[in-house]
C-alpha positions as a Markdown table, in Angstrom:
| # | Residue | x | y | z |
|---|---|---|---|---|
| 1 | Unk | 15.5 | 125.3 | 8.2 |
| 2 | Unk | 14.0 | 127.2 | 5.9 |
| 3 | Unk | 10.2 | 126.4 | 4.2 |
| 4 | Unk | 10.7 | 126.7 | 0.1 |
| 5 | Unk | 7.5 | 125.0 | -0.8 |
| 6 | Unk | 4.5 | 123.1 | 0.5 |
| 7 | Unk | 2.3 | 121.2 | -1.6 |
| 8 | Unk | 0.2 | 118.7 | 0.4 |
| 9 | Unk | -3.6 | 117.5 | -0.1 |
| 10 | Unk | -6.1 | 116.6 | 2.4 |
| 11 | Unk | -5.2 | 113.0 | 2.3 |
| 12 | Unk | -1.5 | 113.6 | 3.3 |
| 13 | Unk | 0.2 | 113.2 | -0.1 |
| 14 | Unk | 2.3 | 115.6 | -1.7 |
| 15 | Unk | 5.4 | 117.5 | -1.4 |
| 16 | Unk | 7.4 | 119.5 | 0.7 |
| 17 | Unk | 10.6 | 121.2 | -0.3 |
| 18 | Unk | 13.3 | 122.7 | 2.4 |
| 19 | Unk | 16.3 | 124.4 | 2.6 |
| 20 | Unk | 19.1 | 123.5 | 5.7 |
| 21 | Unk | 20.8 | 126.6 | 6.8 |
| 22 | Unk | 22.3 | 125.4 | 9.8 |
| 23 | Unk | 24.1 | 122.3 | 11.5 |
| 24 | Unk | 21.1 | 121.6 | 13.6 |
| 25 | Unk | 18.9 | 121.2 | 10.3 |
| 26 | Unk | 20.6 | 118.2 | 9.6 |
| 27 | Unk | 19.3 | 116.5 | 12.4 |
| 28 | Unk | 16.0 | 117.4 | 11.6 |
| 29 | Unk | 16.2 | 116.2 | 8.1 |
| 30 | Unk | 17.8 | 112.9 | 9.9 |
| 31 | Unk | 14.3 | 112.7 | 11.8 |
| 32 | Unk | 11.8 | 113.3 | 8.8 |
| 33 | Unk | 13.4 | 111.1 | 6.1 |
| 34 | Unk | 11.9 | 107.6 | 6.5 |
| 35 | Unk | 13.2 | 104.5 | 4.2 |
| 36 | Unk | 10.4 | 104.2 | 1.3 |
| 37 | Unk | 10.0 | 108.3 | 1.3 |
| 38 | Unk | 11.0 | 110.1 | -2.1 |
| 39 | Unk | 13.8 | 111.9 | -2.1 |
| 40 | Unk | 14.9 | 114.9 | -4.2 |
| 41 | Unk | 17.9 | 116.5 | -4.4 |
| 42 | Unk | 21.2 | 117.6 | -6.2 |
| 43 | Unk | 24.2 | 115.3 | -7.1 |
| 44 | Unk | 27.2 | 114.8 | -8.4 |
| 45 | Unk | 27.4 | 111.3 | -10.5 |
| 46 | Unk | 30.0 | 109.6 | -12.6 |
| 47 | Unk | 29.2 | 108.7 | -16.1 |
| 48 | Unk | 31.2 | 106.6 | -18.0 |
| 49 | Unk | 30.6 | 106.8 | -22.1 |
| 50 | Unk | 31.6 | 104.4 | -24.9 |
| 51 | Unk | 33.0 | 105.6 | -28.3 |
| 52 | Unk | 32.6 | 104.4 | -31.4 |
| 53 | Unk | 36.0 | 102.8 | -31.2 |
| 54 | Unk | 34.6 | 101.1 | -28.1 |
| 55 | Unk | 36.9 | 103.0 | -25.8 |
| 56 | Unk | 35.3 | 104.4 | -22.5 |
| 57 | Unk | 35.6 | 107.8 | -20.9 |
| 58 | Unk | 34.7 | 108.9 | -17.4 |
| 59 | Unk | 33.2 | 112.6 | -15.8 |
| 60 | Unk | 31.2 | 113.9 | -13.3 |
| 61 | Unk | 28.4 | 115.9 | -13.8 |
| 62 | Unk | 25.4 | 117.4 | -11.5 |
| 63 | Unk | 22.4 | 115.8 | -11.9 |
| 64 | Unk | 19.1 | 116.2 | -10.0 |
| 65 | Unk | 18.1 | 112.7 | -8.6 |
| 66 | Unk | 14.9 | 111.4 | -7.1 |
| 67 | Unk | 15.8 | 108.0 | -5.4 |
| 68 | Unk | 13.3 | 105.9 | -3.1 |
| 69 | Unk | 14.7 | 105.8 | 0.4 |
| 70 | Unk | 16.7 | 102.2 | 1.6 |
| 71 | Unk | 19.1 | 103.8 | 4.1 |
| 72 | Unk | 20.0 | 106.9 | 6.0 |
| 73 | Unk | 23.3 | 107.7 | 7.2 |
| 74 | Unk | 23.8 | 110.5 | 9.8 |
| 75 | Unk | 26.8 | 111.8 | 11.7 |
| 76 | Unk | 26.1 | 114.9 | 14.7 |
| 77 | Unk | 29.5 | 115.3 | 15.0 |
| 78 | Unk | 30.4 | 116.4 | 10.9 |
| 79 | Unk | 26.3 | 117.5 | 10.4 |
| 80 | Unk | 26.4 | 115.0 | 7.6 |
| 81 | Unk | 23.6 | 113.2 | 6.5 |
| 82 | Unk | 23.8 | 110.5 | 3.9 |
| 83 | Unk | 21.2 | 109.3 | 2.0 |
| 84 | Unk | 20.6 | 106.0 | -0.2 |
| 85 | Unk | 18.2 | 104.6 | -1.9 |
| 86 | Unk | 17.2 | 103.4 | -5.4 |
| 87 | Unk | 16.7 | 106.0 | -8.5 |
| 88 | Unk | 13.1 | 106.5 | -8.8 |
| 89 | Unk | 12.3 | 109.0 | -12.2 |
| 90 | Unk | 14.9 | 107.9 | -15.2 |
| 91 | Unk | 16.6 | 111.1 | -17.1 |
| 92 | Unk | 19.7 | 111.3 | -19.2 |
| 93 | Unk | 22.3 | 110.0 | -17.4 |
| 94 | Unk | 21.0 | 107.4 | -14.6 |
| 95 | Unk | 18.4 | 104.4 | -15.2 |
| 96 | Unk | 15.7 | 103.5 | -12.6 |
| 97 | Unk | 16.6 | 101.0 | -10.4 |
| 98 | Unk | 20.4 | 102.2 | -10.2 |
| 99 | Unk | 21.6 | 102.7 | -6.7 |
| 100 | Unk | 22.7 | 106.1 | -5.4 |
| 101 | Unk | 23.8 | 108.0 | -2.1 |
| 102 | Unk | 22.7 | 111.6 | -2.2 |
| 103 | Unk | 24.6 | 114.0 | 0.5 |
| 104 | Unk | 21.9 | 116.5 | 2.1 |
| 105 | Unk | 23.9 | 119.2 | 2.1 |
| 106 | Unk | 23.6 | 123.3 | 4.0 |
| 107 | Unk | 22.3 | 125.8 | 2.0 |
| 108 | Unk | 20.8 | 123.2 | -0.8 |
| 109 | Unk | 17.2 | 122.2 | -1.3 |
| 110 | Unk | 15.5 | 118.8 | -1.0 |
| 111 | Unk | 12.3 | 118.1 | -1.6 |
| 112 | Unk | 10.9 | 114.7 | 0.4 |
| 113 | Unk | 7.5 | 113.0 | -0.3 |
| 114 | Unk | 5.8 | 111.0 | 1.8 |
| 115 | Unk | 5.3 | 107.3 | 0.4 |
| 116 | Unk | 2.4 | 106.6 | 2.8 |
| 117 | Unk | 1.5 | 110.1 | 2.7 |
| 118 | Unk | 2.0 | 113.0 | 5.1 |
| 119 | Unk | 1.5 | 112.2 | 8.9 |
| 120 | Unk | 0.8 | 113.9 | 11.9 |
| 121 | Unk | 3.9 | 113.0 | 13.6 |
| 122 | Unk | 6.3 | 113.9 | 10.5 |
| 123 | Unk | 4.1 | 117.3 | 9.9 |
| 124 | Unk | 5.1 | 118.4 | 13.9 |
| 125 | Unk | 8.5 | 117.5 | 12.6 |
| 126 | Unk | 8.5 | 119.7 | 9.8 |
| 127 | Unk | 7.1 | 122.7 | 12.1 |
| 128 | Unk | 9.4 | 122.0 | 14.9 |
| 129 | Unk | 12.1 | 122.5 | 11.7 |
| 130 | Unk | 10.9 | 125.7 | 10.4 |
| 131 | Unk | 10.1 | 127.3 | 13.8 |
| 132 | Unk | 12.2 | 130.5 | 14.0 |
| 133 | Unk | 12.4 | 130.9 | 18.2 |
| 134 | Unk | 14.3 | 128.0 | 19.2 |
| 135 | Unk | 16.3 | 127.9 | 22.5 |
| 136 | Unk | 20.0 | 128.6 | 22.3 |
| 137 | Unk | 23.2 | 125.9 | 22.3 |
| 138 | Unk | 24.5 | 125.3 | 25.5 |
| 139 | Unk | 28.3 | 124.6 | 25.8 |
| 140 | Unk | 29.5 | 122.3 | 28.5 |
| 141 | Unk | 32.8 | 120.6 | 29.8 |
| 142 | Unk | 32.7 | 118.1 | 31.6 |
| 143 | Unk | 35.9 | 116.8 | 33.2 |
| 144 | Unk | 38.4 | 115.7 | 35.3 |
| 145 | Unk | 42.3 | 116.1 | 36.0 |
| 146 | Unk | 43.3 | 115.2 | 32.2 |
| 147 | Unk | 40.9 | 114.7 | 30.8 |
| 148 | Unk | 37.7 | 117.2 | 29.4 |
| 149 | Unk | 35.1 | 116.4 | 27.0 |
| 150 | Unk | 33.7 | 119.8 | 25.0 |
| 151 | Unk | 30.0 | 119.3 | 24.0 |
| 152 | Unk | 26.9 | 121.1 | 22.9 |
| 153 | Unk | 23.4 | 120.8 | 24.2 |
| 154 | Unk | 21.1 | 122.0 | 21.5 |
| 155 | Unk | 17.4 | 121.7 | 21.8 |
| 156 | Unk | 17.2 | 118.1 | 20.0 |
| 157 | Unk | 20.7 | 116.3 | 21.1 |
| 158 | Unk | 24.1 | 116.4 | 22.7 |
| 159 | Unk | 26.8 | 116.9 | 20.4 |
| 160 | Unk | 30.1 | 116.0 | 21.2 |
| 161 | Unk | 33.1 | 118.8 | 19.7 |
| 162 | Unk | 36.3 | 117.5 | 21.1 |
| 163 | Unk | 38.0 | 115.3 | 23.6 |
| 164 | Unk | 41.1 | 116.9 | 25.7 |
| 165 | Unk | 43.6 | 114.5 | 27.2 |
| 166 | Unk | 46.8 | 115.4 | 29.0 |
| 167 | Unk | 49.0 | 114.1 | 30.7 |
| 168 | Unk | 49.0 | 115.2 | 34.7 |
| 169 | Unk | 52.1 | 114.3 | 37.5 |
| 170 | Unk | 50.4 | 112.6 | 40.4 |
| 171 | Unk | 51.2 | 114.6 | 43.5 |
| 172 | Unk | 53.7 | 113.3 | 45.2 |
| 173 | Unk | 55.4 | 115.3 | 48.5 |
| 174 | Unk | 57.9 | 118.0 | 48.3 |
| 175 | Unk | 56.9 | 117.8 | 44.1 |
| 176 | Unk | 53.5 | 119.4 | 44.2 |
| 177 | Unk | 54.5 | 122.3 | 41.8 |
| 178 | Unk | 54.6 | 119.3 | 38.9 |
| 179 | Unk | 51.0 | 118.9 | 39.4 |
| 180 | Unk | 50.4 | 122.2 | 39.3 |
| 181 | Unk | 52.0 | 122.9 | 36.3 |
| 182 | Unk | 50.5 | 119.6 | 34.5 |
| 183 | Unk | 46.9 | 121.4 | 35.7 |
| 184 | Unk | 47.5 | 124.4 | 34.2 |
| 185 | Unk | 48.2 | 122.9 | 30.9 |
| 186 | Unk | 45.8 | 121.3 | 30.4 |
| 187 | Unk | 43.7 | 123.9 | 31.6 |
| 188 | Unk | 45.2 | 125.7 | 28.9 |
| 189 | Unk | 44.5 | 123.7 | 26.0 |
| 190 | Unk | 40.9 | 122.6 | 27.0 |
| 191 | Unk | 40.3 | 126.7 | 27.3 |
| 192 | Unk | 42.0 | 127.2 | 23.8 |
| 193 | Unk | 39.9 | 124.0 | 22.3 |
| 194 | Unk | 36.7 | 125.4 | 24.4 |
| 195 | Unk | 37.2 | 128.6 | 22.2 |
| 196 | Unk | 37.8 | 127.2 | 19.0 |
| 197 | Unk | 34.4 | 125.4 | 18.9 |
| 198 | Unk | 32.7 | 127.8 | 21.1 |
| 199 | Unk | 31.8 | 131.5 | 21.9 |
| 200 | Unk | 32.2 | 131.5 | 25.8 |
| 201 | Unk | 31.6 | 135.9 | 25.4 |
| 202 | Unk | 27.9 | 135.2 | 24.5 |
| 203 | Unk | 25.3 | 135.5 | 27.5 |
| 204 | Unk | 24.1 | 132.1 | 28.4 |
| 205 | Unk | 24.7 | 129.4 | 30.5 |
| 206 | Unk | 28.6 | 127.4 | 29.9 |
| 207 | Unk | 28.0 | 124.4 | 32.1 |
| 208 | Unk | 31.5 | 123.2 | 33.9 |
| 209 | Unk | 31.1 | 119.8 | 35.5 |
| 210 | Unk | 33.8 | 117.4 | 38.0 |
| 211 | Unk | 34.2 | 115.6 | 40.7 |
| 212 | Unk | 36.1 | 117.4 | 43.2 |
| 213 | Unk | 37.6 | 120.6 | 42.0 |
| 214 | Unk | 38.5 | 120.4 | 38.9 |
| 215 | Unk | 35.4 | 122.4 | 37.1 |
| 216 | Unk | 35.9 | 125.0 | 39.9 |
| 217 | Unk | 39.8 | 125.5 | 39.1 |
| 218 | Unk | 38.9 | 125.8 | 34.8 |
| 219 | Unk | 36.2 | 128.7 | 36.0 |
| 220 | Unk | 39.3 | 130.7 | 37.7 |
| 221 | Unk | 41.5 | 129.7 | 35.0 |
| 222 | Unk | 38.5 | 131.1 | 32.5 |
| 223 | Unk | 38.4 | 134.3 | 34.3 |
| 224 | Unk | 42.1 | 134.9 | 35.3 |
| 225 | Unk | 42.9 | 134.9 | 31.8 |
| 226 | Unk | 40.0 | 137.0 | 30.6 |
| 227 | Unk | 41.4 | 139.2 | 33.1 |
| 228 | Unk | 44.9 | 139.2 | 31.8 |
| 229 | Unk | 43.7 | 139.9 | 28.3 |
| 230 | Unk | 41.3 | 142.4 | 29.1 |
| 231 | Unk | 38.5 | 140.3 | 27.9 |
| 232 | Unk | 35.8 | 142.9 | 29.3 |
| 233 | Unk | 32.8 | 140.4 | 27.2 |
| 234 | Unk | 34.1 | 137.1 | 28.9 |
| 235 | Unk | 34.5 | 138.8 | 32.2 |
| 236 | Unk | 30.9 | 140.6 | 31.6 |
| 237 | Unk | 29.8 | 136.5 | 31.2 |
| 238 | Unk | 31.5 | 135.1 | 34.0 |
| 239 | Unk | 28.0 | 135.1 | 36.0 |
| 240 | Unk | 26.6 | 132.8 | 33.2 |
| 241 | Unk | 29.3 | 129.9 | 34.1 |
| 242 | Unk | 28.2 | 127.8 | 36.2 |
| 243 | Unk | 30.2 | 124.8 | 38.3 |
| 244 | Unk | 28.3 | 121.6 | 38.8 |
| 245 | Unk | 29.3 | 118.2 | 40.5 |
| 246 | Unk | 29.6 | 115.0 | 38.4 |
| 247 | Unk | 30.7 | 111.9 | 38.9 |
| 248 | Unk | 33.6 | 111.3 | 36.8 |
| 249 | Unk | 34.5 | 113.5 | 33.3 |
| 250 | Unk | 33.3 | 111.2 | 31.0 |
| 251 | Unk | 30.2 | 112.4 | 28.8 |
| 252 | Unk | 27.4 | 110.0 | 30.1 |
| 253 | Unk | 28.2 | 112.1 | 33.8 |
| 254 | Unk | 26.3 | 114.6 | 31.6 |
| 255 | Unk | 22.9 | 113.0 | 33.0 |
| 256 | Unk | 23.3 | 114.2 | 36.2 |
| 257 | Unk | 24.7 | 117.3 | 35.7 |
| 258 | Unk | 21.4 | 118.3 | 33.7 |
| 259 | Unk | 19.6 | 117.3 | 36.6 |
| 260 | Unk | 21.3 | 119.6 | 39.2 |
| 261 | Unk | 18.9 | 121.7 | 40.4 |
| 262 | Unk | 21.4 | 124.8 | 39.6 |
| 263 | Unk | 21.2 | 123.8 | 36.0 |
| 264 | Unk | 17.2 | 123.1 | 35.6 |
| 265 | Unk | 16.7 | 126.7 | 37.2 |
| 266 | Unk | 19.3 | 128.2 | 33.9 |
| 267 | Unk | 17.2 | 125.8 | 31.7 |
| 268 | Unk | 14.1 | 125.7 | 32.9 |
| 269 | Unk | 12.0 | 126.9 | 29.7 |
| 270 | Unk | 14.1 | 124.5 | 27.3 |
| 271 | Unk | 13.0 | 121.4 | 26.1 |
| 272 | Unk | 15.6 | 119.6 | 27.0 |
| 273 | Unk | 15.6 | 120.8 | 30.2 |
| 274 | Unk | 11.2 | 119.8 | 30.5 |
| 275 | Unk | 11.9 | 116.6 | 29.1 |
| 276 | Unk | 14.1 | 115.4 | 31.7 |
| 277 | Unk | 11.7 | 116.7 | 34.3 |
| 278 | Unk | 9.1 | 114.3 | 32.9 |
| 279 | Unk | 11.5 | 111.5 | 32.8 |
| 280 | Unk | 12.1 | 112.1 | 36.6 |
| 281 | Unk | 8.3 | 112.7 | 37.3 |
| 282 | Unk | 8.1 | 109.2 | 35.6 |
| 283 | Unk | 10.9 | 107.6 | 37.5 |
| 284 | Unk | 9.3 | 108.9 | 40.7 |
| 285 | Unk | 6.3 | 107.6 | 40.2 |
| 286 | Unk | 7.7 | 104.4 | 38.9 |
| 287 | Unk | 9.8 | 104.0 | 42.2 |
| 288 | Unk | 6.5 | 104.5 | 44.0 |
| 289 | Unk | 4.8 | 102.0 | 42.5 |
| 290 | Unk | 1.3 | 103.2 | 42.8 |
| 291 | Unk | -0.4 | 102.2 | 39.3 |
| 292 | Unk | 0.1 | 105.7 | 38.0 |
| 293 | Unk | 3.6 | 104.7 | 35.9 |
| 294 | Unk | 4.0 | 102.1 | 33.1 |
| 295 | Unk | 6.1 | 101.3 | 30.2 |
| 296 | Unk | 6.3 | 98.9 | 27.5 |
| 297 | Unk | 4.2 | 99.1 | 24.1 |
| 298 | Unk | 1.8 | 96.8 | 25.2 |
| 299 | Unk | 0.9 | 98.6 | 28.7 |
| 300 | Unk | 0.8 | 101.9 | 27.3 |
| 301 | Unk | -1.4 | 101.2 | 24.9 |
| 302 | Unk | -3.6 | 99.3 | 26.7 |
| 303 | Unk | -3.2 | 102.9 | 29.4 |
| 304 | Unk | -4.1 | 105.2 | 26.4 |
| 305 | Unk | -7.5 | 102.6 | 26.2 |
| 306 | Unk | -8.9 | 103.3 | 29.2 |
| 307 | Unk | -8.5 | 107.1 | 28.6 |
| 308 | Unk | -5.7 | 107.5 | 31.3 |
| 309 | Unk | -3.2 | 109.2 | 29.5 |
| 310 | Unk | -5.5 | 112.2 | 28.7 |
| 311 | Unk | -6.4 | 115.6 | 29.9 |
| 312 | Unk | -5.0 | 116.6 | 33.6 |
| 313 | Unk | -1.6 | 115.3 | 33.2 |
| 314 | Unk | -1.1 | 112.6 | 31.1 |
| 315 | Unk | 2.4 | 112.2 | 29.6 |
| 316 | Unk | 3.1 | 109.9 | 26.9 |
| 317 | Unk | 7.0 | 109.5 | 26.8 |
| 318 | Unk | 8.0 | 108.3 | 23.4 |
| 319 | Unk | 11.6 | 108.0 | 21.4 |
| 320 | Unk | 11.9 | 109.2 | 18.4 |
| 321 | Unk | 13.7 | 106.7 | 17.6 |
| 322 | Unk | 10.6 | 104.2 | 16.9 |
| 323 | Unk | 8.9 | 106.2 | 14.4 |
| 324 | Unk | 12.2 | 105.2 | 11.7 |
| 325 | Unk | 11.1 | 101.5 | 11.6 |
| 326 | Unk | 11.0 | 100.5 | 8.0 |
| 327 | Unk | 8.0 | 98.7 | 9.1 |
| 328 | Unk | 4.5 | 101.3 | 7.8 |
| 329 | Unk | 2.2 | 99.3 | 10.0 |
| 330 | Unk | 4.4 | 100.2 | 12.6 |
| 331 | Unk | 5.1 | 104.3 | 12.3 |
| 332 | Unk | 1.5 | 104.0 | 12.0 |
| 333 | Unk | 0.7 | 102.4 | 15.5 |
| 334 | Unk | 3.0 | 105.4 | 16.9 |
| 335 | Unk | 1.5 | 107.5 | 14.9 |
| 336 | Unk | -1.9 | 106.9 | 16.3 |
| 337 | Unk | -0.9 | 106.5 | 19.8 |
| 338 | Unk | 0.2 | 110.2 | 20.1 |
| 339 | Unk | -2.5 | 111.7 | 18.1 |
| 340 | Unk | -4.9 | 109.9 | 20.2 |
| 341 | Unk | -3.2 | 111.1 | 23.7 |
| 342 | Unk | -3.6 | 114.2 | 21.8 |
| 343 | Unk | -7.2 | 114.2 | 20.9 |
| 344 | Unk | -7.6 | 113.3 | 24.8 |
| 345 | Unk | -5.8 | 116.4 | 25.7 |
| 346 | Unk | -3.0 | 114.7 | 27.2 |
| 347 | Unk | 1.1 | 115.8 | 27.1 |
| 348 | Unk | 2.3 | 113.2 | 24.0 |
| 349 | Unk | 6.8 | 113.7 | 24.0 |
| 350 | Unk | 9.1 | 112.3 | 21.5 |
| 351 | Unk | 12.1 | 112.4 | 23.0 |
| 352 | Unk | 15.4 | 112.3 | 20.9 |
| 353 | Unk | 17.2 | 109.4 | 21.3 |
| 354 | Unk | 20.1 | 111.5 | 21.2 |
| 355 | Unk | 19.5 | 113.5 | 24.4 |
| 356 | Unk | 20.1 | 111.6 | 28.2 |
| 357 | Unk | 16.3 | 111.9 | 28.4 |
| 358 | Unk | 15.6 | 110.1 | 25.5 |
| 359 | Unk | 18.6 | 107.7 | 26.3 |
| 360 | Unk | 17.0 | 106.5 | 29.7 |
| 361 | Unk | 13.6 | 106.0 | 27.5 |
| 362 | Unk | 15.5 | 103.9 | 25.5 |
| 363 | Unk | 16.6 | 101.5 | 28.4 |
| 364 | Unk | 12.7 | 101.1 | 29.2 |
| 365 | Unk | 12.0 | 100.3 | 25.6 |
| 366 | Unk | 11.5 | 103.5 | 23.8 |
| 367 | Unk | 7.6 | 103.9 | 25.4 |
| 368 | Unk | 6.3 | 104.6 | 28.9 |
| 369 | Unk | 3.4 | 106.9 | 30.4 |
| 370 | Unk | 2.6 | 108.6 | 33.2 |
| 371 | Unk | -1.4 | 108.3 | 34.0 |
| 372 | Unk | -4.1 | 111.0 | 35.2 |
| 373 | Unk | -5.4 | 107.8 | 37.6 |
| 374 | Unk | -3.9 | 105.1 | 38.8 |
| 375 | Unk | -4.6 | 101.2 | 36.5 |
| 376 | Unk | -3.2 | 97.7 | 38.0 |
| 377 | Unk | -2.3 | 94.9 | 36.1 |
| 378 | Unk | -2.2 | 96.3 | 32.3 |
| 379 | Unk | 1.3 | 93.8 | 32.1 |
| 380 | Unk | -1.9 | 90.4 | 32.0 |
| 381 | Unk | -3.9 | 89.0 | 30.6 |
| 382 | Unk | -1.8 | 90.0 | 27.0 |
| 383 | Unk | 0.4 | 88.5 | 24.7 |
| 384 | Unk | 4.3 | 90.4 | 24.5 |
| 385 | Unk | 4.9 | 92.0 | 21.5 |
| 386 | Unk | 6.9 | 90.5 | 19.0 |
| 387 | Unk | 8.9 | 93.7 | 17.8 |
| 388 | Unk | 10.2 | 93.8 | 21.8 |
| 389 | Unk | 10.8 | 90.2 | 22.9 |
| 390 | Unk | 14.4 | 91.2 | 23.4 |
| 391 | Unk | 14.3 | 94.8 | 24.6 |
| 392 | Unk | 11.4 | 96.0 | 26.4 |
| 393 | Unk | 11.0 | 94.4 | 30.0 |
| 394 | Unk | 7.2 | 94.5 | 29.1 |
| 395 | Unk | 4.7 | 94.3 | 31.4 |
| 396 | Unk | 5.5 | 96.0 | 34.8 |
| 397 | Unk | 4.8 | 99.1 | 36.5 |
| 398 | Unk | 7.6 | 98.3 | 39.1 |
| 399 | Unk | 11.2 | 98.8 | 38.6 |
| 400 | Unk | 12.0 | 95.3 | 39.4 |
| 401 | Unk | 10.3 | 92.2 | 39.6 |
């Protein structure tokens, strides 16, 4: 993402106008558009125009719109993001008030303005967007006999490319070679779909995950035919892919697999790779039960109080995906609760909903906290909080009660 213009005053309003170069931008965009913002950007809109013989005629023709944000569409897979909302500023061909979808698209500027004005939160955002030294995309398969599922690991979330399914023979006694020619198809086409979204010559890490054998038998496929081709950049690669265990080949096995010690040592510096150490830490503490874990808005809060979640390693673990409540009273409680762990020199995450670290966040209600000392009891003496009567198991430093 490229910075075209900033334009904001002391108290937080004003502009800021970017330009998406990349997939990955989208995604960003995704995470700083808020319902209520201002939106600006290019269109394409279908006027219809009456005659003076009362008969109509249609065209299309590109307008710049500025609508006021009601809904936001995005899709990882196609990098689309799909904005609606009402038209804010009147000019030729649309009235205020009309309703319009505007489609962020790569390589086309926006320019977004802040309703309530510019945060801290949607600022970091912003910079995290712009920043020019992000950690590289990590391919993965992770499968089993017939089945493979292709993803991407970027620094925000886990995009998934394709799904391979074929057909395998079970083994059966004296007809082993049908099996073995069933494997080598499909090795063959998830190699050939592997390709086709990814470039396996570049050197970094191409995680191969399965239960039993399967990811061990794609690596010698991978490298037999790099071998028979001549591939001298695959083969110069082959040290970067590494085999991993899973469960089963289905994408959620993709938790674990980033867990592997193997893999954390290939990703050690990336943030994916930190935030799922701090959702571990957090587990492990959790399972120990020693006053030192909590979740639940309510109990972190009430942690961040008392100054626990500051300096000498405090974590506040929050998703991402509460600061797009339509609610302003509410951003602004998140808001605040980061940029006071902040002020208190403490570690505040948000952790994208769309990574397994984030995900497992998400089970615990979106909020949780690891303290510098250890507090009992923040889940009395407190009323449950309304916005997560029906999601957060508020209350509790334990993992069951």
């Amino acid at each position: 993402m490229r910075l075209v213009k900033q334009n904001i005053e002391r108290d937080g309003s004003g502009t800021i106008t970017l330009f998406p170069e990349e997939p990955e931008d989208m995604w960003h965009a995704y995470n700083l558009i808020a319902p209520n913002d201002l939106l600006r950007a290019s269109a394409i809109r279908k006027v219809t125009t009456e005659g003076v013989t009362g008969s109509t005629t249609s065209k299309r023709v590109h307008v710049t719109l500025l609508i006021s944000v009601t809904s936001i569409d995005f899709d990882p897979q196609a990098g689309q993001l799909h904005v609606g909302g009402k038209v804010a500023e009147e000019n030729k061909w649309v009235g205020i008030g009309s309703h319009h979808t505007l489609d962020l698209e790569l390589n086309r500027n926006f320019t977004l303005e802040k309703k309530e004005g510019w945060d801290s939160v949607a600022l970091d955002v912003v910079k995290e967007a712009i920043r020019q030294d992000k950690e590289g995309t990590v391919p993965a398969v992770v499968m089993q006999e017939g089945l493979a599922n292709i993803c991407l690991i970027t620094e925000h979330q886990t995009i998934l490319k394709q799904r391979v399914e074929t057909g395998i023979p079970k083994k059966r006694s004296g007809r082993a070679s049908d099996h073995d020619k069933g494997m080598t198809k499909f090795f063959e086409v998830t190699l050939e779909t592997l390709k086709r979204h990814v470039d396996i010559s570049l050197p970094r890490p191409l995680l191969l995950a399965s239960p039993g054998f399967t990811a061990s038998g794609f690596q010698k496929y991978i490298i037999d035919e790099a071998t028979r081709l001549g591939d001298k950049a695959v083969l110069a690669n082959k040290s970067n892919f590494i085999v991993v265990h899973s469960s089963s080949g289905h994408l959620h096995s993709l938790n674990e697999v980033l867990k592997s010690p193997e893999v954390l040592t290939k990703l050690k510096d990336t943030k994916y790779s930190q935030e799922t150490r701090h959702m571990d830490d957090f587990m492990t503490l959790l399972r120990k039960d020693d006053g030192r874990a909590w979740y639940g808005p309510n109990e972190v809060e009430k942690a961040v109080e008392k100054g626990a979640v500051g300096r000498g390693g405090g974590v506040l673990l929050i998703n991402n995906a509460l600061f797009r409540s339509q609610e302003i009273g509410t951003r602004k409680r998140w808001v605040a609760l980061v940029d006071k762990v902040k002020e208190a020199g403490g570690d505040a995450r948000i952790l994208s909903s769309d990574h397994e670290s984030g995900t497992r966040l998400e089970g615990l209600g979106g909020i949780a906290a690891i303290l510098t000392f250890p507090l009992e009891d923040l889940d009395e003496d407190g009323e449950e909080d309304e916005e997560y009567n029906d999601d957060v198991p508020n209350g509790t430093n334990q993992e069951s009660k």
